[in-house]
JSON list of C-alpha atoms and ligand atoms in Angstrom, two decimals:
[
{"chain": "A", "resi": 1, "resn": "MET", "atom": "CA", "xyz": [67.83, 109.37, 38.88]},
{"chain": "A", "resi": 2, "resn": "ALA", "atom": "CA", "xyz": [64.89, 108.58, 37.21]},
{"chain": "A", "resi": 3, "resn": "LEU", "atom": "CA", "xyz": [61.94, 108.91, 39.13]},
{"chain": "A", "resi": 4, "resn": "MET", "atom": "CA", "xyz": [59.68, 106.00, 40.78]},
{"chain": "A", "resi": 5, "resn": "ILE", "atom": "CA", "xyz": [56.61, 105.09, 41.88]},
{"chain": "A", "resi": 6, "resn": "THR", "atom": "CA", "xyz": [56.04, 104.47, 44.80]},
{"chain": "A", "resi": 7, "resn": "ASP", "atom": "CA", "xyz": [52.61, 101.67, 46.19]},
{"chain": "A", "resi": 8, "resn": "GLU", "atom": "CA", "xyz": [51.11, 104.38, 47.11]},
{"chain": "A", "resi": 9, "resn": "CYS", "atom": "CA", "xyz": [49.82, 105.26, 43.52]},
{"chain": "A", "resi": 10, "resn": "ILE", "atom": "CA", "xyz": [45.68, 105.63, 43.62]},
{"chain": "A", "resi": 11, "resn": "ASN", "atom": "CA", "xyz": [46.31, 103.88, 40.45]},
{"chain": "A", "resi": 12, "resn": "CYS", "atom": "CA", "xyz": [44.11, 107.39, 38.62]},
{"chain": "A", "resi": 13, "resn": "GLY", "atom": "CA", "xyz": [46.20, 107.60, 35.64]},
{"chain": "A", "resi": 14, "resn": "ALA", "atom": "CA", "xyz": [46.77, 111.38, 35.75]},
{"chain": "A", "resi": 15, "resn": "CYS", "atom": "CA", "xyz": [50.74, 111.42, 34.99]},
{"chain": "A", "resi": 16, "resn": "GLU", "atom": "CA", "xyz": [50.47, 108.55, 31.95]},
{"chain": "A", "resi": 17, "resn": "PRO", "atom": "CA", "xyz": [49.69, 111.18, 29.48]},
{"chain": "A", "resi": 18, "resn": "GLU", "atom": "CA", "xyz": [51.64, 114.02, 30.96]},
{"chain": "A", "resi": 19, "resn": "CYS", "atom": "CA", "xyz": [55.70, 112.77, 30.38]},
{"chain": "A", "resi": 20, "resn": "PRO", "atom": "CA", "xyz": [57.10, 113.61, 26.60]},
{"chain": "A", "resi": 21, "resn": "ASN", "atom": "CA", "xyz": [58.43, 110.19, 27.26]},
{"chain": "A", "resi": 22, "resn": "THR", "atom": "CA", "xyz": [55.73, 107.25, 26.99]},
{"chain": "A", "resi": 23, "resn": "ALA", "atom": "CA", "xyz": [57.87, 106.14, 30.44]},
{"chain": "A", "resi": 24, "resn": "ILE", "atom": "CA", "xyz": [54.46, 105.66, 31.80]},
{"chain": "A", "resi": 25, "resn": "TYR", "atom": "CA", "xyz": [52.23, 102.26, 32.57]},
{"chain": "A", "resi": 26, "resn": "GLU", "atom": "CA", "xyz": [49.21, 101.22, 33.21]},
{"chain": "A", "resi": 27, "resn": "PRO", "atom": "CA", "xyz": [50.05, 98.49, 35.67]},
{"chain": "A", "resi": 28, "resn": "GLY", "atom": "CA", "xyz": [50.66, 94.97, 34.51]},
{"chain": "A", "resi": 29, "resn": "VAL", "atom": "CA", "xyz": [51.29, 96.27, 31.07]},
{"chain": "A", "resi": 30, "resn": "ALA", "atom": "CA", "xyz": [54.54, 95.88, 29.01]},
{"chain": "A", "resi": 31, "resn": "TRP", "atom": "CA", "xyz": [56.52, 98.06, 27.86]},
{"chain": "A", "resi": 32, "resn": "LYS", "atom": "CA", "xyz": [59.22, 98.92, 24.97]},
{"chain": "A", "resi": 33, "resn": "PHE", "atom": "CA", "xyz": [61.74, 102.16, 23.82]},
{"chain": "A", "resi": 34, "resn": "SER", "atom": "CA", "xyz": [59.89, 102.62, 20.55]},
{"chain": "A", "resi": 35, "resn": "ASP", "atom": "CA", "xyz": [57.15, 103.69, 22.21]},
{"chain": "A", "resi": 36, "resn": "GLY", "atom": "CA", "xyz": [56.63, 107.90, 22.51]},
{"chain": "A", "resi": 37, "resn": "THR", "atom": "CA", "xyz": [59.98, 108.17, 20.95]},
{"chain": "A", "resi": 38, "resn": "THR", "atom": "CA", "xyz": [61.58, 107.60, 17.96]},
{"chain": "A", "resi": 39, "resn": "LEU", "atom": "CA", "xyz": [63.88, 104.74, 19.19]},
{"chain": "A", "resi": 40, "resn": "SER", "atom": "CA", "xyz": [63.92, 101.80, 15.90]},
{"chain": "A", "resi": 41, "resn": "GLY", "atom": "CA", "xyz": [65.90, 98.36, 15.53]},
{"chain": "A", "resi": 42, "resn": "ASP", "atom": "CA", "xyz": [67.31, 96.97, 17.97]},
{"chain": "A", "resi": 43, "resn": "LEU", "atom": "CA", "xyz": [68.96, 98.66, 21.28]},
{"chain": "A", "resi": 44, "resn": "ASP", "atom": "CA", "xyz": [72.73, 97.81, 21.88]},
{"chain": "A", "resi": 45, "resn": "PHE", "atom": "CA", "xyz": [73.23, 97.93, 25.57]},
{"chain": "A", "resi": 46, "resn": "GLY", "atom": "CA", "xyz": [76.83, 96.72, 25.30]},
{"chain": "A", "resi": 47, "resn": "GLU", "atom": "CA", "xyz": [77.05, 94.67, 28.18]},
{"chain": "A", "resi": 48, "resn": "ALA", "atom": "CA", "xyz": [74.91, 94.76, 29.11]},
{"chain": "A", "resi": 49, "resn": "GLY", "atom": "CA", "xyz": [72.46, 92.72, 25.45]},
{"chain": "A", "resi": 50, "resn": "VAL", "atom": "CA", "xyz": [70.23, 93.68, 23.09]},
{"chain": "A", "resi": 51, "resn": "ILE", "atom": "CA", "xyz": [67.08, 94.91, 23.06]},
{"chain": "A", "resi": 52, "resn": "ASN", "atom": "CA", "xyz": [64.93, 95.62, 20.31]},
{"chain": "A", "resi": 53, "resn": "ALA", "atom": "CA", "xyz": [62.56, 98.45, 20.29]},
{"chain": "A", "resi": 54, "resn": "ASP", "atom": "CA", "xyz": [59.91, 97.20, 20.12]},
{"chain": "A", "resi": 55, "resn": "ASP", "atom": "CA", "xyz": [59.92, 94.02, 22.67]},
{"chain": "A", "resi": 56, "resn": "GLU", "atom": "CA", "xyz": [57.66, 94.18, 24.13]},
{"chain": "A", "resi": 57, "resn": "LEU", "atom": "CA", "xyz": [59.03, 94.31, 28.23]},
{"chain": "A", "resi": 58, "resn": "GLU", "atom": "CA", "xyz": [58.11, 93.04, 31.53]},
{"chain": "A", "resi": 59, "resn": "ALA", "atom": "CA", "xyz": [55.73, 95.22, 33.57]},
{"chain": "A", "resi": 60, "resn": "LEU", "atom": "CA", "xyz": [57.98, 96.28, 36.64]},
{"chain": "A", "resi": 61, "resn": "ASN", "atom": "CA", "xyz": [54.78, 96.42, 39.02]},
{"chain": "A", "resi": 62, "resn": "ASP", "atom": "CA", "xyz": [51.59, 94.26, 38.99]},
{"chain": "A", "resi": 63, "resn": "GLU", "atom": "CA", "xyz": [49.61, 96.61, 41.15]},
{"chain": "A", "resi": 64, "resn": "VAL", "atom": "CA", "xyz": [49.80, 100.33, 40.12]},
{"chain": "A", "resi": 65, "resn": "TYR", "atom": "CA", "xyz": [51.40, 102.10, 37.24]},
{"chain": "A", "resi": 66, "resn": "PHE", "atom": "CA", "xyz": [55.20, 102.26, 37.15]},
{"chain": "A", "resi": 67, "resn": "ILE", "atom": "CA", "xyz": [57.51, 104.20, 34.76]},
{"chain": "A", "resi": 68, "resn": "ALA", "atom": "CA", "xyz": [60.47, 102.57, 32.61]},
{"chain": "A", "resi": 69, "resn": "PRO", "atom": "CA", "xyz": [63.78, 104.91, 34.42]},
{"chain": "A", "resi": 70, "resn": "SER", "atom": "CA", "xyz": [65.45, 104.02, 31.28]},
{"chain": "A", "resi": 71, "resn": "LYS", "atom": "CA", "xyz": [63.29, 105.98, 29.39]},
{"chain": "A", "resi": 72, "resn": "CYS", "atom": "CA", "xyz": [62.45, 108.61, 32.00]},
{"chain": "A", "resi": 73, "resn": "THR", "atom": "CA", "xyz": [64.58, 112.02, 31.19]},
{"chain": "A", "resi": 74, "resn": "GLU", "atom": "CA", "xyz": [63.04, 113.61, 35.15]},
{"chain": "A", "resi": 75, "resn": "CYS", "atom": "CA", "xyz": [61.74, 115.84, 31.97]},
{"chain": "A", "resi": 76, "resn": "ILE", "atom": "CA", "xyz": [64.75, 117.39, 30.90]},
{"chain": "A", "resi": 77, "resn": "GLY", "atom": "CA", "xyz": [64.74, 118.37, 27.71]},
{"chain": "A", "resi": 78, "resn": "PHE", "atom": "CA", "xyz": [61.19, 119.25, 26.85]},
{"chain": "A", "resi": 79, "resn": "HIS", "atom": "CA", "xyz": [59.26, 120.67, 31.48]},
{"chain": "A", "resi": 80, "resn": "GLU", "atom": "CA", "xyz": [61.71, 122.48, 33.96]},
{"chain": "A", "resi": 81, "resn": "GLU", "atom": "CA", "xyz": [59.66, 120.19, 36.65]},
{"chain": "A", "resi": 82, "resn": "PRO", "atom": "CA", "xyz": [59.37, 116.12, 36.29]},
{"chain": "A", "resi": 83, "resn": "GLN", "atom": "CA", "xyz": [55.78, 115.96, 35.33]},
{"chain": "A", "resi": 84, "resn": "CYS", "atom": "CA", "xyz": [54.33, 112.58, 36.36]},
{"chain": "A", "resi": 85, "resn": "ALA", "atom": "CA", "xyz": [55.15, 114.85, 40.25]},
{"chain": "A", "resi": 86, "resn": "ALA", "atom": "CA", "xyz": [53.24, 117.37, 39.68]},
{"chain": "A", "resi": 87, "resn": "VAL", "atom": "CA", "xyz": [50.01, 116.41, 39.15]},
{"chain": "A", "resi": 88, "resn": "CYS", "atom": "CA", "xyz": [50.34, 113.12, 41.08]},
{"chain": "A", "resi": 89, "resn": "PRO", "atom": "CA", "xyz": [47.24, 114.24, 44.30]},
{"chain": "A", "resi": 90, "resn": "VAL", "atom": "CA", "xyz": [49.28, 112.13, 45.81]},
{"chain": "A", "resi": 91, "resn": "ASP", "atom": "CA", "xyz": [52.90, 112.38, 45.31]},
{"chain": "A", "resi": 92, "resn": "CYS", "atom": "CA", "xyz": [54.53, 109.12, 44.71]},
{"chain": "A", "resi": 93, "resn": "CYS", "atom": "CA", "xyz": [56.06, 109.90, 42.27]},
{"chain": "A", "resi": 94, "resn": "VAL", "atom": "CA", "xyz": [60.20, 110.37, 43.62]},
{"chain": "A", "resi": 95, "resn": "PRO", "atom": "CA", "xyz": [63.70, 110.38, 42.84]},
{"chain": "A", "resi": 96, "resn": "ASP", "atom": "CA", "xyz": [64.40, 106.60, 42.15]},
{"chain": "A", "resi": 97, "resn": "PRO", "atom": "CA", "xyz": [67.63, 106.50, 43.80]},
{"chain": "A", "resi": 98, "resn": "GLU", "atom": "CA", "xyz": [68.60, 102.44, 41.99]},
{"chain": "A", "resi": 99, "resn": "TYR", "atom": "CA", "xyz": [69.21, 105.00, 38.94]},
{"chain": "A", "resi": 100, "resn": "PRO", "atom": "CA", "xyz": [71.53, 107.64, 40.31]},
{"chain": "A", "resi": 101, "resn": "GLU", "atom": "CA", "xyz": [72.18, 110.18, 37.24]},
{"chain": "A", "resi": 102, "resn": "SER", "atom": "CA", "xyz": [73.84, 113.99, 36.51]},
{"chain": "A", "resi": 103, "resn": "GLU", "atom": "CA", "xyz": [71.03, 116.14, 34.55]},
{"chain": "A", "resi": 104, "resn": "GLU", "atom": "CA", "xyz": [73.96, 116.14, 31.77]},
{"chain": "A", "resi": 105, "resn": "ASP", "atom": "CA", "xyz": [72.94, 111.61, 31.13]},
{"chain": "A", "resi": 106, "resn": "LEU", "atom": "CA", "xyz": [69.44, 112.55, 31.83]},
{"chain": "A", "resi": 107, "resn": "ALA", "atom": "CA", "xyz": [69.84, 115.30, 28.29]},
{"chain": "A", "resi": 108, "resn": "THR", "atom": "CA", "xyz": [71.91, 113.06, 26.06]},
{"chain": "A", "resi": 109, "resn": "LYS", "atom": "CA", "xyz": [69.30, 110.57, 27.06]},
{"chain": "A", "resi": 110, "resn": "GLN", "atom": "CA", "xyz": [66.90, 112.00, 26.07]},
{"chain": "A", "resi": 111, "resn": "ALA", "atom": "CA", "xyz": [68.53, 113.38, 23.28]},
{"chain": "A", "resi": 112, "resn": "TRP", "atom": "CA", "xyz": [68.75, 109.56, 22.34]},
{"chain": "A", "resi": 113, "resn": "MET", "atom": "CA", "xyz": [65.35, 108.87, 22.53]},
{"chain": "A", "resi": 114, "resn": "HIS", "atom": "CA", "xyz": [64.21, 111.93, 19.90]},
{"chain": "A", "resi": 115, "resn": "VAL", "atom": "CA", "xyz": [66.11, 111.68, 16.93]},
{"chain": "A", "resi": 116, "resn": "SER", "atom": "CA", "xyz": [64.77, 114.85, 14.53]},
{"chain": "B", "resi": 1, "resn": "SF4", "atom": "FE1", "xyz": [58.42, 110.61, 32.66]},
{"chain": "B", "resi": 1, "resn": "SF4", "atom": "FE2", "xyz": [58.70, 113.57, 33.02]},
{"chain": "B", "resi": 1, "resn": "SF4", "atom": "FE3", "xyz": [57.37, 111.65, 34.40]},
{"chain": "B", "resi": 1, "resn": "SF4", "atom": "FE4", "xyz": [59.52, 110.83, 34.04]},
{"chain": "B", "resi": 1, "resn": "SF4", "atom": "S1", "xyz": [59.79, 112.42, 35.19]},
{"chain": "B", "resi": 1, "resn": "SF4", "atom": "S2", "xyz": [58.40, 109.69, 34.79]},
{"chain": "B", "resi": 1, "resn": "SF4", "atom": "S3", "xyz": [59.96, 111.82, 31.89]},
{"chain": "B", "resi": 1, "resn": "SF4", "atom": "S4", "xyz": [56.54, 113.09, 32.92]},
{"chain": "B", "resi": 2, "resn": "SF4", "atom": "FE1", "xyz": [49.55, 106.82, 39.74]},
{"chain": "B", "resi": 2, "resn": "SF4", "atom": "FE2", "xyz": [50.19, 109.34, 41.26]},
{"chain": "B", "resi": 2, "resn": "SF4", "atom": "FE3", "xyz": [50.43, 108.38, 38.20]},
{"chain": "B", "resi": 2, "resn": "SF4", "atom": "FE4", "xyz": [48.05, 108.81, 39.07]},
{"chain": "B", "resi": 2, "resn": "SF4", "atom": "S1", "xyz": [49.67, 110.38, 39.35]},
{"chain": "B", "resi": 2, "resn": "SF4", "atom": "S2", "xyz": [48.82, 106.92, 38.58]},
{"chain": "B", "resi": 2, "resn": "SF4", "atom": "S3", "xyz": [48.30, 107.95, 41.67]},
{"chain": "B", "resi": 2, "resn": "SF4", "atom": "S4", "xyz": [50.84, 108.26, 39.70]}
]
C-alpha cells in the first residue's frame, strides 16, 4: 500500500528528495504524474477518467508534506525499505490503509512510471 504522512509531520523536508518516484510534495504544492517519472500525455484510468501527465493536481494537504498515493510504490523497484520512513525524524510516514496494494501491484506501478 502507499504510505501517508500524518499530521505529526514537522515539515523538515528530509523525505522529499529521498523519494525515487517524486511522490512527496511540500504542503500546498500542486503535484503531477510527470514529476520525476517518464509518464507523458494522457493517462487513461478507466472509469476514473483521463488525466494528462502534466496536469497540475490539487495538493492533498496545505499544512504538512504529503504523499501522492498514485505515485508511491513503497520504494519497490528502487530500495528495500520506504526511504521516507527511514529518514523521517518523527516517524510520521506510515502505511495508508486506504490504498491496499500487493507487492506485485506496486512493482507494476513502478514499471508503469519508469519506462527505460
Ligand atoms: Fe516515495 Fe518510497 Fe516514501 Fe513511497 S515509500 S513516498 S515511493 S519514499
Ligand atoms: Fe514531515 Fe517526516 Fe517528511 Fe520531515 S521527513 S517533512 S517530518 S514526513
